[in-house]
Coordinates of C-alpha atoms in Angstrom, one line a residue:
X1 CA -73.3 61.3 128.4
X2 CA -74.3 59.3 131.3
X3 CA -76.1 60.6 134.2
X4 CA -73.1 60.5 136.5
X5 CA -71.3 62.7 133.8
X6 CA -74.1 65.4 134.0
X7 CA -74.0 65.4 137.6
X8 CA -70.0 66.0 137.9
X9 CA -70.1 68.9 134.8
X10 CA -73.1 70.5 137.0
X11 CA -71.3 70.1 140.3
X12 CA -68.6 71.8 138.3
X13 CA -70.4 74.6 137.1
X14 CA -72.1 75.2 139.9
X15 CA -68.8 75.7 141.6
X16 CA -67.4 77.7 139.2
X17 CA -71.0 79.8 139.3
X18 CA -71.0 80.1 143.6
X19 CA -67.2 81.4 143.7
X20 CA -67.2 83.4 140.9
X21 CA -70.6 84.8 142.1
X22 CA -69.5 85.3 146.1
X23 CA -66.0 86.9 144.9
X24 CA -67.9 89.2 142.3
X25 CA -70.3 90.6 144.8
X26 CA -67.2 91.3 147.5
X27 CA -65.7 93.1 145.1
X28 CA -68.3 95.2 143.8
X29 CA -69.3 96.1 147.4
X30 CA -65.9 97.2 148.1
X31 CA -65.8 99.3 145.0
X32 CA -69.0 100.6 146.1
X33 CA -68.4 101.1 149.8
X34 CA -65.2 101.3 150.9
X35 CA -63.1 104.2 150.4
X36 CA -59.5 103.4 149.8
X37 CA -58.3 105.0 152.9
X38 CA -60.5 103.4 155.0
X39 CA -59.4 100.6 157.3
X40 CA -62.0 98.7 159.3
X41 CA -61.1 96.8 162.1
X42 CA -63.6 93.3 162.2
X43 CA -61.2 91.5 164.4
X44 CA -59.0 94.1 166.3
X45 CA -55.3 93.9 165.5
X46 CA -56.1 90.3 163.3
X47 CA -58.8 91.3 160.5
X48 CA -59.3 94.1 158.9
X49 CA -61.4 95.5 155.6
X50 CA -59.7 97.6 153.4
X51 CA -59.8 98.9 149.9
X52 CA -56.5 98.1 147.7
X53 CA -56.4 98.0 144.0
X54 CA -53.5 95.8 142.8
X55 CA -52.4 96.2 138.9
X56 CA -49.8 93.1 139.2
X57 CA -50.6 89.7 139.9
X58 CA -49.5 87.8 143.3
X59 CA -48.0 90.5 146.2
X60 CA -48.1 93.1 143.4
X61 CA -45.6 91.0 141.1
X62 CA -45.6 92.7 137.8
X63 CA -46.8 95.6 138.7
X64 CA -44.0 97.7 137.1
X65 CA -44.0 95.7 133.2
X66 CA -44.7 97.5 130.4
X67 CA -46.7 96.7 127.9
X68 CA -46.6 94.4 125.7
X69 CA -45.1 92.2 128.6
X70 CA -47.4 93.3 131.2
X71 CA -50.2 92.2 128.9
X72 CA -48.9 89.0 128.0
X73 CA -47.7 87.6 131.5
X74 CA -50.9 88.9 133.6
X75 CA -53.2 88.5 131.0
X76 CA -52.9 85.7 128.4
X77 CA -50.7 83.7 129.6
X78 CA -53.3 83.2 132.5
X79 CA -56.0 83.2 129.8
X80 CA -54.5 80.4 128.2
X81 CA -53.6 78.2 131.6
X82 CA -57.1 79.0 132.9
X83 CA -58.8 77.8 129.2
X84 CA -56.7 74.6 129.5
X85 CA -57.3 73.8 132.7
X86 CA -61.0 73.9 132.2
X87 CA -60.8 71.5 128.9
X88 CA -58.8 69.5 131.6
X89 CA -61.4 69.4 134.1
X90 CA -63.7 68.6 132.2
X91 CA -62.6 65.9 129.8
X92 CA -60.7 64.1 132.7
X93 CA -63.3 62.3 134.4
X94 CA -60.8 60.2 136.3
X95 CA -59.3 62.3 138.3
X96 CA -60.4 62.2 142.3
X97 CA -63.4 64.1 143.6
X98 CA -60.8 66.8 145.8
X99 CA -58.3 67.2 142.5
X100 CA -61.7 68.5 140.5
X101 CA -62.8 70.2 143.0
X102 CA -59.0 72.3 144.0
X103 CA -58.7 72.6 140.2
X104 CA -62.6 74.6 139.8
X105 CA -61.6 76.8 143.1
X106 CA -58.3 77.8 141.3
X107 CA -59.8 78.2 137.8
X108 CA -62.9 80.5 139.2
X109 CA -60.5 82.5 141.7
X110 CA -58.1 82.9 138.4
X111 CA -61.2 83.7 136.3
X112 CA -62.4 86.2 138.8
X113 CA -59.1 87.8 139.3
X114 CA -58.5 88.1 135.4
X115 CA -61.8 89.8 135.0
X116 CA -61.2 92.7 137.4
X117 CA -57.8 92.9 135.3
X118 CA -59.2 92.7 132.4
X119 CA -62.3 95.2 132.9
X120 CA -60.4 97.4 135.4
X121 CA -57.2 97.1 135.1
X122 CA -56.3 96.5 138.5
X123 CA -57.7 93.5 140.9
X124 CA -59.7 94.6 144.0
X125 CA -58.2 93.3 147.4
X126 CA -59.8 93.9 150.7
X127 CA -58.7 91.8 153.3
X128 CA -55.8 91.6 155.9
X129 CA -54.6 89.6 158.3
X130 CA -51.9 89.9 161.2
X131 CA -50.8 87.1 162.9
X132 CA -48.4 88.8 164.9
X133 CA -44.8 87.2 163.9
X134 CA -46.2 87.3 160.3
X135 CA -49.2 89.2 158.3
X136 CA -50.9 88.3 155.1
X137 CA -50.5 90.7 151.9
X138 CA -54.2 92.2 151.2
X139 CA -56.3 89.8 149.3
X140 CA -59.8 88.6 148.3
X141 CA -62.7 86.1 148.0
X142 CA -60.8 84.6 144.3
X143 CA -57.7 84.8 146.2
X144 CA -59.1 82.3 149.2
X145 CA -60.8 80.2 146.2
X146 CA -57.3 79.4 145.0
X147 CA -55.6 78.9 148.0
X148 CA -58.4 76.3 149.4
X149 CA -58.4 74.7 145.9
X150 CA -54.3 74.2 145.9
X151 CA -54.6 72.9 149.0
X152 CA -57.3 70.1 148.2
X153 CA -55.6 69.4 145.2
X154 CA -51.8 68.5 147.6
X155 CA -54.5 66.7 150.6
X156 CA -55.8 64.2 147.7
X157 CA -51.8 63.8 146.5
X158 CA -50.8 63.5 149.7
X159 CA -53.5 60.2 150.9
X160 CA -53.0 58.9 147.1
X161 CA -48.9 58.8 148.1
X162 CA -50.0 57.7 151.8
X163 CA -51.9 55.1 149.8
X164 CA -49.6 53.8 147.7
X165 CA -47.1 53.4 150.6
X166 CA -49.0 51.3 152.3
X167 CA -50.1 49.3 149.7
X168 CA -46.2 48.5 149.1
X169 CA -45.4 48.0 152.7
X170 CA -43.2 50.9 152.6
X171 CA -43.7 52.8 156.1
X172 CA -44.6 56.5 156.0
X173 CA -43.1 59.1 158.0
X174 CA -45.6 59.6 160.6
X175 CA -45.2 55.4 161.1
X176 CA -41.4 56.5 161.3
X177 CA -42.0 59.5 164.0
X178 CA -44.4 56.9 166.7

C-alpha cells in the first residue's frame, strides 16, 4: 500500500476513534451524572441537558417490537449496513474526500449508538433543543456525528451535480433564480 493509502485508512481511523471516543465519554457522564429527571437549562428556553434512555432507534421507532423483530431491525440489520459500509470505505479509494469523511461520521455515530443498544439495551440521549415553532427530539454526540456526516456526504453530491452542469452548459437553478 502506498503512502497516500496509509494516510487516508489513518485519517479514517482516527475519525472513527475521535467520535466514537467524544460520544462514549458524553454518554458515560450522563449515566454517571445526570439523573433522569433532571433538566438543565445551558441555553434558557433553547438547550437543555437531560437524561433519556431510548430502547428504539430514530424518535423512539421500534420501541414497541418484540423480539425476534426488535433484535433483528435495531440490531443486525444495522450490524450488517454498518460492517458493509466500512469494507466500502475502505476499499473505495475513489470516492471524494467529504463522501469518506460523511460516511466515517455515520458509521461511528451508528457504531456508537449500536453499542449502548447492544450493552444496555437502550441508547443514552441527552440533548434538546427548542427553536420555538419547532424542537428537536432528545439526542446525542453519535446522533450529531450522523447528521454532520449525511450532510457532507449530499454538499459533495450536490457541487459534483453543480459540476457536471456546468461542465455541460446546462444552467443551474441558482443561474435560473439571478
Amino acid at each position: 500500500m502506498n503512502k497516500k493509502g496509509i494516510l487516508r485508512i489513518l485519517g479514517i481511523v482516527l475519525i472513527l476513534v475521535l467520535s466514537i471516543g467524544l460520544d462514549r465519554v458524553t454518554k458515560i457522564y450522563v449515566r454517571e451524572h445526570i439523573h433522569i429527571s433532571d433538566n438543565i437549562f445551558v441555553i434558557k428556553n433553547f438547550f437543555t441537558i437531560l437524561h433519556a434512555e431510548n430502547t428504539g432507534a430514530f424518535l423512539s421507532l421500534g420501541d414497541s417490537l418484540q423480539n425476534p423483530w426488535k433484535f433483528i431491525l435495531l440490531s443486525l440489520l444495522p450490524l450488517l449496513a454498518l460492517a458493509f459500509g466500512v469494507f466500502y470505505v475502505m476499499l473505495k479509494p475513489s470516492i471524494g474526500k467529504l463522501t469518506t469523511t460523511g460516511i466515517v461520521l455515520v458509521i461511528a455515530g451508528g457504531a456508537s449508538n449500536l453499542y449502548d443498544r447492544m450493552l444496555y439495551g437502550s441508547v443514552t440521549d441527552f440533548m434538546h433543543m427548542n427553536f420555538g415553532i419547532f424542537q428537536t427530539g432528545v439526542f446525542n454526540v453519535a446522533d450529531v456525528s450522523i447528521m454532520i456526516g449525511m450532510g457532507l456526504i449530499l454538499l459533495e453530491s450536490w457541487q459534483k451535480d453543480r459540476k457536471a452542469k456546468k461542465e455541460q452548459g446546462t444552467p443551474d437553478t441558482e443561474t435560473l433564480a439571478a
